[in-house]
Short mmCIF file of C-alpha atoms in Angstrom, two decimals:
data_model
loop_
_atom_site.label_atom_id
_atom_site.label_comp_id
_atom_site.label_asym_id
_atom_site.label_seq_id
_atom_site.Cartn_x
_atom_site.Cartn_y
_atom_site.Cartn_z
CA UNK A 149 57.43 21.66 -107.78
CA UNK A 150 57.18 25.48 -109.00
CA UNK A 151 54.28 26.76 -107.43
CA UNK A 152 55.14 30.29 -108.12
CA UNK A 153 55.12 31.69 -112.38
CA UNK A 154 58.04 31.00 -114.00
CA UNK A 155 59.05 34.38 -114.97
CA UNK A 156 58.77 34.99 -111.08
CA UNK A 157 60.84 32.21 -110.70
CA UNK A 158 63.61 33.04 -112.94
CA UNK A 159 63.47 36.57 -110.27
CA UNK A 160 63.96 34.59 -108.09
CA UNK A 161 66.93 32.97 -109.06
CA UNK A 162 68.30 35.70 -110.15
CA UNK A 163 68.87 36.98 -106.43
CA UNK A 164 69.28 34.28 -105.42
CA UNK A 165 72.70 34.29 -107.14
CA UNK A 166 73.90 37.82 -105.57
CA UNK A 167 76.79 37.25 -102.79
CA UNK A 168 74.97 36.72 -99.17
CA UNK A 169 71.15 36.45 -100.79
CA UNK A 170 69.73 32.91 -100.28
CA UNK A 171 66.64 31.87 -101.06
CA UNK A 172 64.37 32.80 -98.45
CA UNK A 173 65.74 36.78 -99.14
CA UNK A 174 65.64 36.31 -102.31
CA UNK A 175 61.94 35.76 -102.42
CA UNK A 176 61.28 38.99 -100.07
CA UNK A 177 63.24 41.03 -102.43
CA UNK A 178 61.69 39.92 -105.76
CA UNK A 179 58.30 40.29 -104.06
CA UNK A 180 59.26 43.68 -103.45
CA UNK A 181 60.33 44.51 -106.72
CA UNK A 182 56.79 43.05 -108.22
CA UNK A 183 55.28 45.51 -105.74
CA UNK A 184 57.20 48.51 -107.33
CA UNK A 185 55.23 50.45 -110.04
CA UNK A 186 55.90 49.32 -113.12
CA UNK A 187 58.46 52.44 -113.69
CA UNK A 188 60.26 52.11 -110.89
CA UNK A 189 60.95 48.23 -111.75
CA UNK A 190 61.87 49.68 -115.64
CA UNK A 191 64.39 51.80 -113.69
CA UNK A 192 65.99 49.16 -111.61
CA UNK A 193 66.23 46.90 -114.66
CA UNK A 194 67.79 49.97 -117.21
CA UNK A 195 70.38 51.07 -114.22
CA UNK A 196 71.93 47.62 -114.13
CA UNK A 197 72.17 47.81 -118.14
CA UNK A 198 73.14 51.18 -118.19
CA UNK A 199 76.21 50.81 -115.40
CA UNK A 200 77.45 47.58 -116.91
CA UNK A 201 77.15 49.30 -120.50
CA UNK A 202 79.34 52.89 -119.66
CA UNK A 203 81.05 51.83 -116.78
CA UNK A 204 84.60 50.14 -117.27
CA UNK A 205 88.28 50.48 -115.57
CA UNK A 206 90.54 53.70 -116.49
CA UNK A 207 92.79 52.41 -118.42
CA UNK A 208 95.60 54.10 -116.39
CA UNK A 209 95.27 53.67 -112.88
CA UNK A 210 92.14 50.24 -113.15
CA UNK A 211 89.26 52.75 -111.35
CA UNK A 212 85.89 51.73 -112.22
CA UNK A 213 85.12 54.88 -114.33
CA UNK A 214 82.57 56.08 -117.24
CA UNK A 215 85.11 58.59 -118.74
CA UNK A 216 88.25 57.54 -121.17
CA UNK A 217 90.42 58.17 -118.05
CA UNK A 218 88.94 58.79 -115.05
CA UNK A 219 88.98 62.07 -112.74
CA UNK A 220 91.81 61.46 -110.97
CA UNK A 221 94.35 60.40 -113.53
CA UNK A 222 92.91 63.21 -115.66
CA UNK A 223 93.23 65.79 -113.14
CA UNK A 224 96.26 68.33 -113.11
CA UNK A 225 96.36 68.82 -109.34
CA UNK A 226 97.51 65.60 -108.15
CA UNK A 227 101.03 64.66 -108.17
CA UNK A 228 101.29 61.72 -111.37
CA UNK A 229 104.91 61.13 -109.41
CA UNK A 230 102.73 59.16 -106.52
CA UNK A 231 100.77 56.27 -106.93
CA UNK A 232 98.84 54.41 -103.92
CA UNK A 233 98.10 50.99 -104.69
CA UNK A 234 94.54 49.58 -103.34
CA UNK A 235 92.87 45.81 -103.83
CA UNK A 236 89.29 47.95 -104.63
CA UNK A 237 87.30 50.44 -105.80
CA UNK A 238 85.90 51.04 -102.36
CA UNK A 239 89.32 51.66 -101.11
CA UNK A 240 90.21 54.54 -103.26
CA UNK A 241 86.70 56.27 -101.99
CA UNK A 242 88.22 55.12 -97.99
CA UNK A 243 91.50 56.80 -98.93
CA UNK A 244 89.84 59.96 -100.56
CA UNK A 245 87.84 60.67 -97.99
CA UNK A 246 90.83 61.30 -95.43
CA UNK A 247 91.58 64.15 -97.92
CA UNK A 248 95.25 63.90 -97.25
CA UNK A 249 96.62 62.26 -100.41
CA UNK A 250 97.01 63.99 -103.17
CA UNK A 251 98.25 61.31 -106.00
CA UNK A 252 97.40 58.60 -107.80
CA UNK A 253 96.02 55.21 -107.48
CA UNK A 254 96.17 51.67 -109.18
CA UNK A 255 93.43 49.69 -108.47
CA UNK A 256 94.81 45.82 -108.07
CA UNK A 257 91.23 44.52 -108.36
CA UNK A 258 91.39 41.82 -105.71
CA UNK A 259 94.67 40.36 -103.86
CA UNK A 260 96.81 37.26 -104.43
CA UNK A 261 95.14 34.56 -102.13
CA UNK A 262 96.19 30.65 -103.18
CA UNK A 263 93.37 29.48 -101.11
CA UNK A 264 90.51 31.06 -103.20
CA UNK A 265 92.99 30.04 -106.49
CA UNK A 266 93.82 33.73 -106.57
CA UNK A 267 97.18 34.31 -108.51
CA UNK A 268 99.56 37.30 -109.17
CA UNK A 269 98.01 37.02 -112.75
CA UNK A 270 94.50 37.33 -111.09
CA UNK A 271 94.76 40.54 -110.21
CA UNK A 272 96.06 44.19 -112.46
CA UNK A 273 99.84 43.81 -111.05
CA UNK A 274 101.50 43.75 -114.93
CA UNK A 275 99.19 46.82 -115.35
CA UNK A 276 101.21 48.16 -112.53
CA UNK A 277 104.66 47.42 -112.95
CA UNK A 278 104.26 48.41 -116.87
CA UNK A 279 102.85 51.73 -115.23
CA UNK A 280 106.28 51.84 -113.32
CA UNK A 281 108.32 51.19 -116.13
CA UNK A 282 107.68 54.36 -117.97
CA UNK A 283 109.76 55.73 -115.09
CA UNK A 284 107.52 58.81 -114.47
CA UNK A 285 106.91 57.34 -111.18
CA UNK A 286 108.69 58.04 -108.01
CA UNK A 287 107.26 56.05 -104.39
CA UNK A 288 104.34 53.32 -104.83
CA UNK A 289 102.51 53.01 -101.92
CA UNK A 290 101.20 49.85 -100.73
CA UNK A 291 97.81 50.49 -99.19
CA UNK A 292 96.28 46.52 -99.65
CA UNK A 293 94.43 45.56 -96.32
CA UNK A 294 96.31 44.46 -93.01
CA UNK A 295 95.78 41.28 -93.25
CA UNK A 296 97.67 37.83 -94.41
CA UNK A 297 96.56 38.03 -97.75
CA UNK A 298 96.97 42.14 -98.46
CA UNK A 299 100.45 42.01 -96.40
CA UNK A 300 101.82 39.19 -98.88
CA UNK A 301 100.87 41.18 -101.87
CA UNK A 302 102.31 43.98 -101.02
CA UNK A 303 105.53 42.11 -100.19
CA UNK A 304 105.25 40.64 -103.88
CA UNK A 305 104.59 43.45 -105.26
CA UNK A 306 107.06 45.38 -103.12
CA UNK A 307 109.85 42.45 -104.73
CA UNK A 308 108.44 43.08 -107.86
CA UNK A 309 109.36 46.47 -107.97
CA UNK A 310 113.22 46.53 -106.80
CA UNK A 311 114.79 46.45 -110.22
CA UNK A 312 112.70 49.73 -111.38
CA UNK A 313 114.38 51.63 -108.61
CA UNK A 314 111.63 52.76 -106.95
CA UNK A 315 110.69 54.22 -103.39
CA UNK A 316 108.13 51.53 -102.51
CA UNK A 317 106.14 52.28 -98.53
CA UNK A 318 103.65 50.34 -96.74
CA UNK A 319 100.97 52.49 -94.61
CA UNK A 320 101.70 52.31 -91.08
CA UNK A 321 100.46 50.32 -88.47
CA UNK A 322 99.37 51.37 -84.88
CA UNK A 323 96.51 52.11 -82.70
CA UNK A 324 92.96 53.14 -84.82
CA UNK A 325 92.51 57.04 -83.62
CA UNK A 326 89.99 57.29 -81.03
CA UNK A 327 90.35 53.64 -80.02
CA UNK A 328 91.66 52.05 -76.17
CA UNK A 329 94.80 50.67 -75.63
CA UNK A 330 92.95 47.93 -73.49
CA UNK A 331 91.19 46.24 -76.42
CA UNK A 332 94.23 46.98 -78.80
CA UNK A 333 95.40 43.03 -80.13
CA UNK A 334 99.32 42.23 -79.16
CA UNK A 335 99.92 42.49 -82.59
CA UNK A 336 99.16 45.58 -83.51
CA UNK A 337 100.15 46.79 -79.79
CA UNK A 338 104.06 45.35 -80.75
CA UNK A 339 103.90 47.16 -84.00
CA UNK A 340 102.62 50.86 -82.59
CA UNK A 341 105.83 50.13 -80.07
CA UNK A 342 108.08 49.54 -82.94
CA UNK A 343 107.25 52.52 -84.57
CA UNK A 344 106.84 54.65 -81.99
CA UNK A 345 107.88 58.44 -82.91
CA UNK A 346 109.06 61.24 -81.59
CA UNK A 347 106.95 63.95 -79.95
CA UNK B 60 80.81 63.67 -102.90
CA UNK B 61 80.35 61.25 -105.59
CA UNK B 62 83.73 59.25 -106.07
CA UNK B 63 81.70 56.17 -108.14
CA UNK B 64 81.19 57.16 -112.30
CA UNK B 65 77.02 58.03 -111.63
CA UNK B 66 75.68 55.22 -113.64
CA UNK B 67 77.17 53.22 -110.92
CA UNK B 68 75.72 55.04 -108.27
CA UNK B 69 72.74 54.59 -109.57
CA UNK B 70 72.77 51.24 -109.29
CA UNK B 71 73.76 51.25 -105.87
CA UNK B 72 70.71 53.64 -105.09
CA UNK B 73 68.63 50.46 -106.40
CA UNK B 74 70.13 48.34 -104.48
CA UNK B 75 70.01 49.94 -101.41
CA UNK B 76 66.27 50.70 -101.73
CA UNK B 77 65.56 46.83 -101.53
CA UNK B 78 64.19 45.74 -98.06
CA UNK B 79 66.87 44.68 -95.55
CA UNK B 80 69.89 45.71 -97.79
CA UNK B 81 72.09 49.04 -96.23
CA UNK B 82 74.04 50.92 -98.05
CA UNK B 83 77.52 48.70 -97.83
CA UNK B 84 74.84 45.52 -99.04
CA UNK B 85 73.91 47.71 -102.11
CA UNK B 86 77.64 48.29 -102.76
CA UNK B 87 78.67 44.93 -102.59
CA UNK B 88 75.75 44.10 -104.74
CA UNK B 89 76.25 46.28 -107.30
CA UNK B 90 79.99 45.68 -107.73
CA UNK B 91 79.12 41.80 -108.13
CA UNK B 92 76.84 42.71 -111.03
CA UNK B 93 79.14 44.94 -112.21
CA UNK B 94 81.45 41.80 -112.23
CA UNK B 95 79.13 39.41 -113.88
CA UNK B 96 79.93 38.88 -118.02
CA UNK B 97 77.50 41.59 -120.06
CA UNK B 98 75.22 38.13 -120.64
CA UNK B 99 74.37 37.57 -117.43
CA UNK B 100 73.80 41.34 -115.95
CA UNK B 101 71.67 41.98 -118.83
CA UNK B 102 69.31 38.54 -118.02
CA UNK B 103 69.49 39.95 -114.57
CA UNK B 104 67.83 43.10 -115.87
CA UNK B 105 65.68 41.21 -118.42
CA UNK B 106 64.26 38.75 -115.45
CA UNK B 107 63.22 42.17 -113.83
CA UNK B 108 61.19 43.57 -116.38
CA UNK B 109 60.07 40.33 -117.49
CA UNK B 110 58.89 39.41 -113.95
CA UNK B 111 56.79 42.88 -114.15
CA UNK B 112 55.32 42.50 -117.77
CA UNK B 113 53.78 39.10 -117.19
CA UNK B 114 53.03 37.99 -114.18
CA UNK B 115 49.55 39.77 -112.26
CA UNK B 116 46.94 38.72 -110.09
CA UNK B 117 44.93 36.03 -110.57
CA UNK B 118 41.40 37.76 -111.43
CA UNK B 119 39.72 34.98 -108.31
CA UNK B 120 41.90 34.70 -105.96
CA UNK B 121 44.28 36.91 -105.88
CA UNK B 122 47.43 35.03 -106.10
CA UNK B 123 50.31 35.71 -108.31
CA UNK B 124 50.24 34.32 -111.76
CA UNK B 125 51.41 34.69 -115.55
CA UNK B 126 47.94 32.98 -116.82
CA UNK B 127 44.22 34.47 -117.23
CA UNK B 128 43.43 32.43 -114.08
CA UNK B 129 45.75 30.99 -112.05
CA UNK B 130 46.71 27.11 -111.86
CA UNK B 131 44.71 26.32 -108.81
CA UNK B 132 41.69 28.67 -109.63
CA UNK B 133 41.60 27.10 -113.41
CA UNK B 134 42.16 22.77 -111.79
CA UNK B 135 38.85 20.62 -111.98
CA UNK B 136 40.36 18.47 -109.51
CA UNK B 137 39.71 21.14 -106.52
CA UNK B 138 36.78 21.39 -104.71
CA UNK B 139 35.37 25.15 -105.53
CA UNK B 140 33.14 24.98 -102.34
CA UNK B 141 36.13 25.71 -100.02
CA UNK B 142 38.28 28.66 -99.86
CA UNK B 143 41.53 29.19 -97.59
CA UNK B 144 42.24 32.96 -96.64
CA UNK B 145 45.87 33.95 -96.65
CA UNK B 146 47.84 37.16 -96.17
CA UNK B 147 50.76 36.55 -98.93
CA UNK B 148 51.78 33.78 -101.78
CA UNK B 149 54.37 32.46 -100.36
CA UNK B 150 51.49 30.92 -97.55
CA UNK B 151 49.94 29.56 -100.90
CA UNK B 152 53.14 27.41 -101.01
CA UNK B 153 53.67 26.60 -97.20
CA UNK B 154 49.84 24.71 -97.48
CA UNK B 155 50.05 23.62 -101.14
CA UNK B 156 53.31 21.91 -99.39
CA UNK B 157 51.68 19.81 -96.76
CA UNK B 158 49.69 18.04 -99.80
CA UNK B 159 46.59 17.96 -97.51
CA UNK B 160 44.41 20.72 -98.92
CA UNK B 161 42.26 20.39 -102.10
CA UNK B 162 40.58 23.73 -101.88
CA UNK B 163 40.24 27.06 -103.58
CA UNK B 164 42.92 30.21 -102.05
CA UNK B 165 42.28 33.84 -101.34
CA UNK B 166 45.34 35.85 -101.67
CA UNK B 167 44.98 39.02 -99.42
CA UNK B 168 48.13 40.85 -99.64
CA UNK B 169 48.92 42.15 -96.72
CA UNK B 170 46.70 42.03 -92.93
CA UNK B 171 44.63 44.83 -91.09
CA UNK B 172 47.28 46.71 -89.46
CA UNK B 173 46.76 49.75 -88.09
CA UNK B 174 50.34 50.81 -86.87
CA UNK B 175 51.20 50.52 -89.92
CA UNK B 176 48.24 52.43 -91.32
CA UNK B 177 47.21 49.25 -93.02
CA UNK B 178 43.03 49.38 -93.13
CA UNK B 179 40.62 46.75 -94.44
CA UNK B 180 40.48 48.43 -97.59
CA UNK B 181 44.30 47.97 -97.97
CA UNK B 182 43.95 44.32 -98.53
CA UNK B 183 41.99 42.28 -101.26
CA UNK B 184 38.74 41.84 -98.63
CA UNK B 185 36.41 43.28 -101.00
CA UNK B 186 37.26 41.23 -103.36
CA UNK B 187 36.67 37.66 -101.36
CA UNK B 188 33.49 38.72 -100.07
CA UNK B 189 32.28 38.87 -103.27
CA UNK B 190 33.27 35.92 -104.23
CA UNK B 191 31.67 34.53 -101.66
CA UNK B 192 28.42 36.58 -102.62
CA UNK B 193 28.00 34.45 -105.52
CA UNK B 194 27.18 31.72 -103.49
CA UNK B 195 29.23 28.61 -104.60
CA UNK B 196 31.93 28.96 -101.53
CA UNK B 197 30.18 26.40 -98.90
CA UNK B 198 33.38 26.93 -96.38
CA UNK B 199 36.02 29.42 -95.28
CA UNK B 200 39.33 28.41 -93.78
CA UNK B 201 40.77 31.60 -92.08
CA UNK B 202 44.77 30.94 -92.30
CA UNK B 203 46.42 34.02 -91.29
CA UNK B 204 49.60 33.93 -89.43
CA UNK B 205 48.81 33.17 -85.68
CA UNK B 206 49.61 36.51 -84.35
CA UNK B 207 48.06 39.82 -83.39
CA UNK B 208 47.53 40.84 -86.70
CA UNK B 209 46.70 38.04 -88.54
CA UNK B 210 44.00 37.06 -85.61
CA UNK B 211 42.56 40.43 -86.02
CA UNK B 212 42.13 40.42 -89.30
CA UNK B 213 40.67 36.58 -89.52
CA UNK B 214 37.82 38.06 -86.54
CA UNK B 215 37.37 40.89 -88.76
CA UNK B 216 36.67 39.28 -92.20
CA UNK B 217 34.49 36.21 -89.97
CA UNK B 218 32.54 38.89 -89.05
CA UNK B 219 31.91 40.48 -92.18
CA UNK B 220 31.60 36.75 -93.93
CA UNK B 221 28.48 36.25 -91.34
CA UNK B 222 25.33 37.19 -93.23
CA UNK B 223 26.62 35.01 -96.38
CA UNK B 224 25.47 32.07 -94.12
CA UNK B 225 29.16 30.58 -94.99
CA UNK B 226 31.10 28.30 -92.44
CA UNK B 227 34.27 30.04 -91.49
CA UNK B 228 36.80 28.23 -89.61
CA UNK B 229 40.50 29.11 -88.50
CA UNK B 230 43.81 26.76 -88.67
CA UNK B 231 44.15 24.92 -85.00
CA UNK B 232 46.30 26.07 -82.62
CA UNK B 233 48.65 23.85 -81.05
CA UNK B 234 52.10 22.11 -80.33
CA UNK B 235 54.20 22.06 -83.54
CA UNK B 236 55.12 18.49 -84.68
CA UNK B 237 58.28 17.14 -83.54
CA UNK B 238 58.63 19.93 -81.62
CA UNK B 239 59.18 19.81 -76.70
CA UNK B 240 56.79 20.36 -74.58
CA UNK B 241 59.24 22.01 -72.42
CA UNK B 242 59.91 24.87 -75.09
CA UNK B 243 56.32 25.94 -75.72
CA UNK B 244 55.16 29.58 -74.84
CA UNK B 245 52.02 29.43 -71.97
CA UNK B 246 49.58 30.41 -74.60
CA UNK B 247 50.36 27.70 -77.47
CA UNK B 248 50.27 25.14 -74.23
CA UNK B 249 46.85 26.74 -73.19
CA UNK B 250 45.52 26.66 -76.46
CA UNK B 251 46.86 23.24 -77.15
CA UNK B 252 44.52 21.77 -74.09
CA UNK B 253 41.74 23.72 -75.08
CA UNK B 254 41.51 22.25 -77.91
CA UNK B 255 42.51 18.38 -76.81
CA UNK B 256 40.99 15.29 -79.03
CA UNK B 257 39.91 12.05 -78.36
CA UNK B 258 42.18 9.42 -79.23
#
């Protein structure tokens, strides 16, 4: 029984289907966009159009960009001999922000995970290794999350890359800066031990 | 420091100006639209506007609808001479959902609230008591939430209802159905011997 209009309805549904939205939210927020003036409701409608229509991945490196290539593989300052290797967009911003990295990325788009059906051909890996190929490229760093799934795709990827010669490193692990060594897991505790470093 | 292409910013702007939904929220949201085929981001965008163009207020009662006069307002089969007050449409559903009532609605849009700077002009008031000026509306079920608010503002439009020689009555308070004794707050308890019936 649709008590409500159907165009209101089909609102509805439609975030309804957005990750972590159910039903009950959805509601609130589509009553909240029939509350916006009718230009600011134009506007939220034209930017999804607009940033699906002009945004796409670099062709290089698998950003999100709007440009042919995007800023950083276009740019002149960054060394092209480098390339950090993320599983998202929002990890090239994390890694940017520390402003101590000064070369490229690739941009894996997600990371290989059999339980969600995720395969190596799931993700931009032949985008990477066809990258490495040209032989312009020197050390690959593998920057995927610490977890199960971003630890075995580095390793594949790491595999991967053997025959091309290349310098491939994993970020370190060890305490988080600012943290306590009384709430620091064993596991990460055994590995800031292992590479412990001179002073 | 802008690392996403704008377009895509924008969109996460949007996003993020959506009730409940932080900035990380509007990122996650607008990279799963940005991952949805060009078909379905552009329905998205289509059920927004659409949403906007057609559906209004029902002329009488205030409710939402994509029709002249709403469903309800526009049924033969519902008695005219009673009207139940509400503060939003989804409270149009919650009733129309117990299959009991056969009655006319009043949509207010909102309650008197004044820390929020919400006055009686702020909601559709004006517009039930002239409906009720005409003369055909016999009864008036008050059926605001049962809270500060919503209590106020029932006592406040009673009051105001008073020279129209109308009946105005206010849903019973009570123990909820199926619910424990054990678990009920003082004042439901107190207001559920008050108002003890014969069996």
């Amino acid at each position: 029984m649709d008590f409500f209009p159907p165009a209101l309805e089909t609102l509805i549904d439609q975030f309804a289907r957005l990750p972590g939205v159910g039903r009950k939210s959805a509601q609130r927020l589509a009553f909240y966009v029939m509350g916006l003036p009718e230009g600011e409701a134009n506007a939220f409608a034209q930017a999804i159009t607009t940033a699906k229509d002009t945004v796409h991945v670099c062709p290089q490196c698998q950003n999100l960009t709007d440009a042919d290539l995007c800023n950083i593989c276009r740019s002149t300052k960054r060394e092209p001999g480098v390339v950090c290797v993320v599983a998202d967009p929002k990890d090239v911003i994390a890694i940017e922000r520390s402003r101590e990295y000064n070369g490229l990325y690739h941009v894996l788009h997600g990371v290989i995970s059999p339980m969600n059906h995720v395969g190596p051909d799931d993700v931009k890996i032949t985008e990477l290794t066809s990258r490495v190929a040209q032989g312009e490229i020197e050390e690959v760093i593998m920057a995927t999350n610490p977890d199960t799934e971003g630890e075995a795709t580095a390793m594949y990827i790491a595999r991967l890359l053997r025959p091309f010669g290349v310098r491939v490193t994993r970020l370190a692990y060890g305490l988080s800066v600012g943290g306590n060594l009384e709430y620091a897991d064993d596991a990460t505790l055994l590995r800031a031990l292992e590479g412990r470093q001179e002073l």
